[in-house]
Short mmCIF file of C-alpha atoms and ligand atoms in Angstrom, two decimals:
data_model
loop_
_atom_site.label_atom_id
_atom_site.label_comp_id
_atom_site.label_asym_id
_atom_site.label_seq_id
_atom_site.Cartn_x
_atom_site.Cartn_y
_atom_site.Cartn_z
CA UNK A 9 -59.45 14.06 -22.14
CA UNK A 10 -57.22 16.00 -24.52
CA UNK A 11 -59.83 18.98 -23.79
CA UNK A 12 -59.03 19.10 -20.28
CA UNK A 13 -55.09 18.31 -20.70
CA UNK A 14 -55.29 21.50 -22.89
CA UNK A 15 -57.18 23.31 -20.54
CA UNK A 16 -54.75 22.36 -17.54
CA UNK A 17 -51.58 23.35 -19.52
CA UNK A 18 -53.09 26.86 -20.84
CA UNK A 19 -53.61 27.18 -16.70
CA UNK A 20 -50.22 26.37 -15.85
CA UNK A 21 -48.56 28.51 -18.63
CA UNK A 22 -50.55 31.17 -17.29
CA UNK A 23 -49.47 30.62 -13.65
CA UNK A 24 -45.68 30.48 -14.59
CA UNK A 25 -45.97 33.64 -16.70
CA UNK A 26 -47.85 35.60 -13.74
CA UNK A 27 -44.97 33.95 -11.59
CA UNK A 28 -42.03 35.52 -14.06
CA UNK A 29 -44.16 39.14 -14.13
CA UNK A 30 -44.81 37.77 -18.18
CA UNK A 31 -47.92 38.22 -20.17
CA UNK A 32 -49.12 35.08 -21.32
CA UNK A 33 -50.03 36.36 -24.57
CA UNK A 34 -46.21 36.03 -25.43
CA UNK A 35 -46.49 32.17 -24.90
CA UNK A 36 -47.06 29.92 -27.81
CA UNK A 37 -48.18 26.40 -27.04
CA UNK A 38 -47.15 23.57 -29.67
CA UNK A 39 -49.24 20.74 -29.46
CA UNK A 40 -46.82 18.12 -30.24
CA UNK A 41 -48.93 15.29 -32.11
CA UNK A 42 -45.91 12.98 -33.39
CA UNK A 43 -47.04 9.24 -33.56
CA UNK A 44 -50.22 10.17 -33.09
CA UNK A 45 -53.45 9.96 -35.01
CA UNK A 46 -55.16 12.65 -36.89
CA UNK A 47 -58.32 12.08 -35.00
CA UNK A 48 -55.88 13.12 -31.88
CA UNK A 49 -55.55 16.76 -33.40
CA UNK A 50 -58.91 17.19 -34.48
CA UNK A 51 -60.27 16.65 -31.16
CA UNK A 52 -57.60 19.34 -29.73
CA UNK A 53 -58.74 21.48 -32.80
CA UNK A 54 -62.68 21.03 -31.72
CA UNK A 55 -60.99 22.40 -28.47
CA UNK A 56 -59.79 25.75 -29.81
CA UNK A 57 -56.21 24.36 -30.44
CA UNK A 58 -55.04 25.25 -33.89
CA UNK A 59 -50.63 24.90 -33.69
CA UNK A 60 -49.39 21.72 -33.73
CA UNK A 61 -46.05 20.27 -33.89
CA UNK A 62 -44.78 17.29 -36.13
CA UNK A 63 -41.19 15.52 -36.40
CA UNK A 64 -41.57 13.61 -39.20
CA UNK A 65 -42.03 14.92 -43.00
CA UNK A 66 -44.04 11.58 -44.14
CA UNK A 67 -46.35 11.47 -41.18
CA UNK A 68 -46.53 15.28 -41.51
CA UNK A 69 -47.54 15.17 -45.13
CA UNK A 70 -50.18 12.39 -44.55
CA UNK A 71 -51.67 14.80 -42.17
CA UNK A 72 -51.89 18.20 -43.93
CA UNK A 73 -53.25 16.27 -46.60
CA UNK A 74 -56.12 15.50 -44.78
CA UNK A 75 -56.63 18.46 -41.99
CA UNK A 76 -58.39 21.34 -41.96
CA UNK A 77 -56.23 24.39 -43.24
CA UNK A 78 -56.44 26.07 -40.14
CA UNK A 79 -54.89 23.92 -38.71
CA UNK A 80 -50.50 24.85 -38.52
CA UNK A 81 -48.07 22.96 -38.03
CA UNK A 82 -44.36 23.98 -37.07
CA UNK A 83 -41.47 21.11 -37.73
CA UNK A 84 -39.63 20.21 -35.04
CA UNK A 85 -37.96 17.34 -36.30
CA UNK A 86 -34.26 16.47 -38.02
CA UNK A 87 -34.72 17.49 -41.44
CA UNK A 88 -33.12 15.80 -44.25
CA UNK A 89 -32.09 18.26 -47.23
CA UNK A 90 -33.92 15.47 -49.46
CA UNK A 91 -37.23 16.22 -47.40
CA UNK A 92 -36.89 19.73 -47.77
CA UNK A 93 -39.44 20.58 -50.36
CA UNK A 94 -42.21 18.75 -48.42
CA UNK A 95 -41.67 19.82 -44.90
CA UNK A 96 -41.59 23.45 -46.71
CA UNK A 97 -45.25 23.07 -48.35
CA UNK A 98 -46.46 21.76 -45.04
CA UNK A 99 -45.15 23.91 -42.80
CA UNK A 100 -46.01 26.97 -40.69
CA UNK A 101 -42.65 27.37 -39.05
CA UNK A 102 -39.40 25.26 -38.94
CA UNK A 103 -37.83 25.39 -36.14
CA UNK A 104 -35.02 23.21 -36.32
CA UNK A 105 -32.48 24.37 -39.24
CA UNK A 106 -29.02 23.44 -37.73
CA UNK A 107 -26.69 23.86 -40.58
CA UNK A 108 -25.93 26.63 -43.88
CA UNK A 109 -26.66 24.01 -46.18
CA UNK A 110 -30.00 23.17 -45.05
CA UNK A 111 -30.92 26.95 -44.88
CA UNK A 112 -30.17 27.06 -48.35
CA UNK A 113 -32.38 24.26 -50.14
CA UNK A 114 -35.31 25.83 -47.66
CA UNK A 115 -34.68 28.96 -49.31
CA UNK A 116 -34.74 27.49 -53.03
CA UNK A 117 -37.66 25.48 -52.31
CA UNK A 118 -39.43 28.83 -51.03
CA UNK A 119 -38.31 30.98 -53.95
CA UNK A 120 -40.47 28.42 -56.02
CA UNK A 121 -43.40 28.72 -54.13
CA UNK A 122 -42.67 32.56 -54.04
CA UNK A 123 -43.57 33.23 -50.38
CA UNK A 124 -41.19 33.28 -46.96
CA UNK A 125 -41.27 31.24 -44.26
CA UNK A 126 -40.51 31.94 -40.40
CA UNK A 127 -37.70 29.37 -39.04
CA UNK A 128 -35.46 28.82 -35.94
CA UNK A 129 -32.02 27.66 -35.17
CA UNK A 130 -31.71 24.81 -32.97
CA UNK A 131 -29.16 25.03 -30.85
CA UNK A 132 -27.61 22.10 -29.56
CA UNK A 133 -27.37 24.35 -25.98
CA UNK A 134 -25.88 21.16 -23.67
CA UNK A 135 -23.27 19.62 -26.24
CA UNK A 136 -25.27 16.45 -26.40
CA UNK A 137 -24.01 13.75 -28.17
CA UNK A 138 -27.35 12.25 -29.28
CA UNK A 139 -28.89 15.55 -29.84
CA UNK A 140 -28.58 17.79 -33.60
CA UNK A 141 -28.16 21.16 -33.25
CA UNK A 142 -25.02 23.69 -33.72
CA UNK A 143 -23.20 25.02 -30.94
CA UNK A 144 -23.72 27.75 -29.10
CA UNK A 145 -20.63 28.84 -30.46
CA UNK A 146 -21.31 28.44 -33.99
CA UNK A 147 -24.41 30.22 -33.87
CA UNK A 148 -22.95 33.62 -35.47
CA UNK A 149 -21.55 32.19 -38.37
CA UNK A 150 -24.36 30.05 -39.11
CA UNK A 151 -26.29 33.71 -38.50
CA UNK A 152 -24.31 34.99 -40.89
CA UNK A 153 -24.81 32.75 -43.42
CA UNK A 154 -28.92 32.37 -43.47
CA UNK A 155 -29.70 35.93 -42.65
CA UNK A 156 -29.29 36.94 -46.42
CA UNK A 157 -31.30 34.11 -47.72
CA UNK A 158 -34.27 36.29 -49.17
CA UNK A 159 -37.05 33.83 -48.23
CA UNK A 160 -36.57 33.15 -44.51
CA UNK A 161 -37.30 35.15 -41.69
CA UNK A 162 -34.70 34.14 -39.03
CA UNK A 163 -36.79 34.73 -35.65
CA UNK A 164 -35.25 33.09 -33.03
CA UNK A 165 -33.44 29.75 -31.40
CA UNK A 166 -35.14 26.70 -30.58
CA UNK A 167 -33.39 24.18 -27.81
CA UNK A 168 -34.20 20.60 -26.45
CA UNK A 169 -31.76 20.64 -22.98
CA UNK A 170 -30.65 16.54 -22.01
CA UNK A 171 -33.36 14.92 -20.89
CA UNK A 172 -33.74 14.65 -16.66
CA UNK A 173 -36.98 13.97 -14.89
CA UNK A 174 -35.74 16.63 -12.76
CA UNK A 175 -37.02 20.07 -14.50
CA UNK A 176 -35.01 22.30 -12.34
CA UNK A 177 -32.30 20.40 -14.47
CA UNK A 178 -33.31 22.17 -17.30
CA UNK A 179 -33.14 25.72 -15.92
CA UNK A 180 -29.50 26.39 -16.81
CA UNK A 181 -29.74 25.30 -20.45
CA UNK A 182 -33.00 27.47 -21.02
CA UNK A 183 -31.11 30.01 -19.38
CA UNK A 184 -28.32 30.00 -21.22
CA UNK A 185 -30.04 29.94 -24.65
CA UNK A 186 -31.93 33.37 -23.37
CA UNK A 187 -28.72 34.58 -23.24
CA UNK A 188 -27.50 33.52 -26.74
CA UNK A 189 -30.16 35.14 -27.86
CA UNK A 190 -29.94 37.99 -26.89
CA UNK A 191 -26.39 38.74 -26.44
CA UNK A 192 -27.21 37.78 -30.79
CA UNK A 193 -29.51 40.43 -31.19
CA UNK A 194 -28.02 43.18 -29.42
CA UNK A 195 -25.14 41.94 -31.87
CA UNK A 196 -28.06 42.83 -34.98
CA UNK A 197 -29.04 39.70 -35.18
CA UNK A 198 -32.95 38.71 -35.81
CA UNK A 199 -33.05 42.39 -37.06
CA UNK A 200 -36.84 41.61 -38.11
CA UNK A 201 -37.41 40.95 -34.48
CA UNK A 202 -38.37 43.10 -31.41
CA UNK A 203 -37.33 39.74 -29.77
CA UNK A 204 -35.90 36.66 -30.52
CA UNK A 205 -38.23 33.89 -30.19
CA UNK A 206 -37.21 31.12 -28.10
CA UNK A 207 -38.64 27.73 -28.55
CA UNK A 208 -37.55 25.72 -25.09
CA UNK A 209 -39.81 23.27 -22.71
CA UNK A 210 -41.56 20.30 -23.43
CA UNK A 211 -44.03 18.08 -21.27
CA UNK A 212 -41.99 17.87 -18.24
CA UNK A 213 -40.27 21.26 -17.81
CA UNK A 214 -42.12 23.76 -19.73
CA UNK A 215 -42.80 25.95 -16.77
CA UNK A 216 -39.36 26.64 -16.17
CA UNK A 217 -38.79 27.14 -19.80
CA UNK A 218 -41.18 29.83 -18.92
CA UNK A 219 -39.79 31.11 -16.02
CA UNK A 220 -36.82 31.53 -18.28
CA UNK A 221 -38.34 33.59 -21.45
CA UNK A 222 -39.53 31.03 -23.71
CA UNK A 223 -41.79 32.06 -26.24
CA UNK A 224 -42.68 28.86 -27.85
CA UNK A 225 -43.14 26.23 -25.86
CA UNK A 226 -43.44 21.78 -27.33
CA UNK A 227 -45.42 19.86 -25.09
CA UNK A 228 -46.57 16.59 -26.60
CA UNK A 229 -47.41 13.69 -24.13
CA UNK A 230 -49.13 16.33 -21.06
CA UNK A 231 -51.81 16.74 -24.07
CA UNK A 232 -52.19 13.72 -25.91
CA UNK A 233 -50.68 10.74 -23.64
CA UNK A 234 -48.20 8.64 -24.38
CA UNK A 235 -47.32 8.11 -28.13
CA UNK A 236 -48.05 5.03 -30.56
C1 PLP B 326 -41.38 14.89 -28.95
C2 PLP B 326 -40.89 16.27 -28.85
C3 PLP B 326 -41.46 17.19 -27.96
C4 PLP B 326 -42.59 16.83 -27.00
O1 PLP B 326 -42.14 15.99 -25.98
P1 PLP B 326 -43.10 15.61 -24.73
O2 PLP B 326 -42.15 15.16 -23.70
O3 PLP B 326 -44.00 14.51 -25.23
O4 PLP B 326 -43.86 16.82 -24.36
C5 PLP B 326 -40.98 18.49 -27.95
N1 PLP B 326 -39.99 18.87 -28.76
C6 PLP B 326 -39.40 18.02 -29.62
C7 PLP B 326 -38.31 18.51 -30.50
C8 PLP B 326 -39.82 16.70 -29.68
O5 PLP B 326 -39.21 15.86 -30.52
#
């Protein structure tokens, strides 16, 4: 089952990239395997399927622990400063570092470990009040501020839009955090970068997230079914 859900997403991705004029080489897909099992990823993994995404650092680090190493994993969830130092030794990618302070206890947890780590910004694109994130205005300075930190590589801005059954709903937010980006790095910004990364569209609206230059794309329940 999750063989086939794969195989039916990596068709779809492809259709909405040939339907932008996109290569679909550009597209990451995150299997998002929150709540659960391990068993679930190693039967995507038997698949082919080797990125997967995780939200919290517990169930994350009960995981690695016990997966193959080729196996990555990119966080995606709220990260607590306090949780720092695991999510860091577990992860491939973060993608959700919202705030200076955060950046910086990554950074000194790195530095330890002597190595750098790829992360994103998540940008809190719709002003939703449930949803962490900083503002697309606030972006900049918070830019500003993790750029210089020696052991992160700053590559891009990751989104989650208000939820909507509706995916066309989304098309405005994803559109809108293209623009961020990019208006940011023909500002310098992501100089590492030929182009931001842009992590946007999850089960329900990840071909429009395509249609709108995402790079990285979440989808957790088209893959796996609904969660524990
Ligand atoms: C759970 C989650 C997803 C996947 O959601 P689905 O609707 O199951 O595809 C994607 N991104 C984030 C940040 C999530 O928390």
């Amino acid at each position: 089952m999750i063989a086939e859900n794969l195989q039916k997403i990596n068709s779809e991705i492809a259709a909405a990239a040939t339907r932008a004029g996109r290569n679909s080489e550009e597209i990451k897909l995150i299997a998002v395997s929150k709540r659960q099992p391990a068993s679930a990823i190693l039967e995507a993994y038997a698949a082919g399927h080797t990125l997967f995404g995780e939200n919290y650092v517990q169930e994350l680090e009960e995981k690695r622990a016990i997966l193959p190493a080729a196996i990555k994993f990119h966080f995606i969830g709220h990260l607590q400063s306090n949780k720092c130092k695991a999510a860091v030794l577990c992860s491939h990618m973060i993608e959700t570092v919202d705030r200076a302070k955060l950046g910086d206890t990554i950074n000194k947890q790195l530095r330890l470990e002597n190595r750098r780590l790829d992360v994103l910004i998540q940008v809190n694109i719709g002003h939703d009040p449930n949803k962490s994130g900083t503002s697309a205005q606030e972006t900049a300075d918070l830019l500003d501020r993790l750029t210089p930190l020696s052991q992160l590589r700053v590559c891009g801005l990751m989104t989650m839009p208000p939820y909507s059954n509706n995916p066309e709903n989304s098309r405005p937010f994803f559109h809108n955090l293209r623009m961020l980006a990019e208006d940011l790095h023909a500002q310098g910004f992501f100089p590492e970068m030929k182009k931001p990364e842009l992590s946007m569209g999850m089960s329900n609206d990840f071909a429009v997230a395509i249609e709108e230059g995402a790079t990285i794309i979440r989808v957790g329940t088209a893959i796996f079914g609904e969660r524990q």
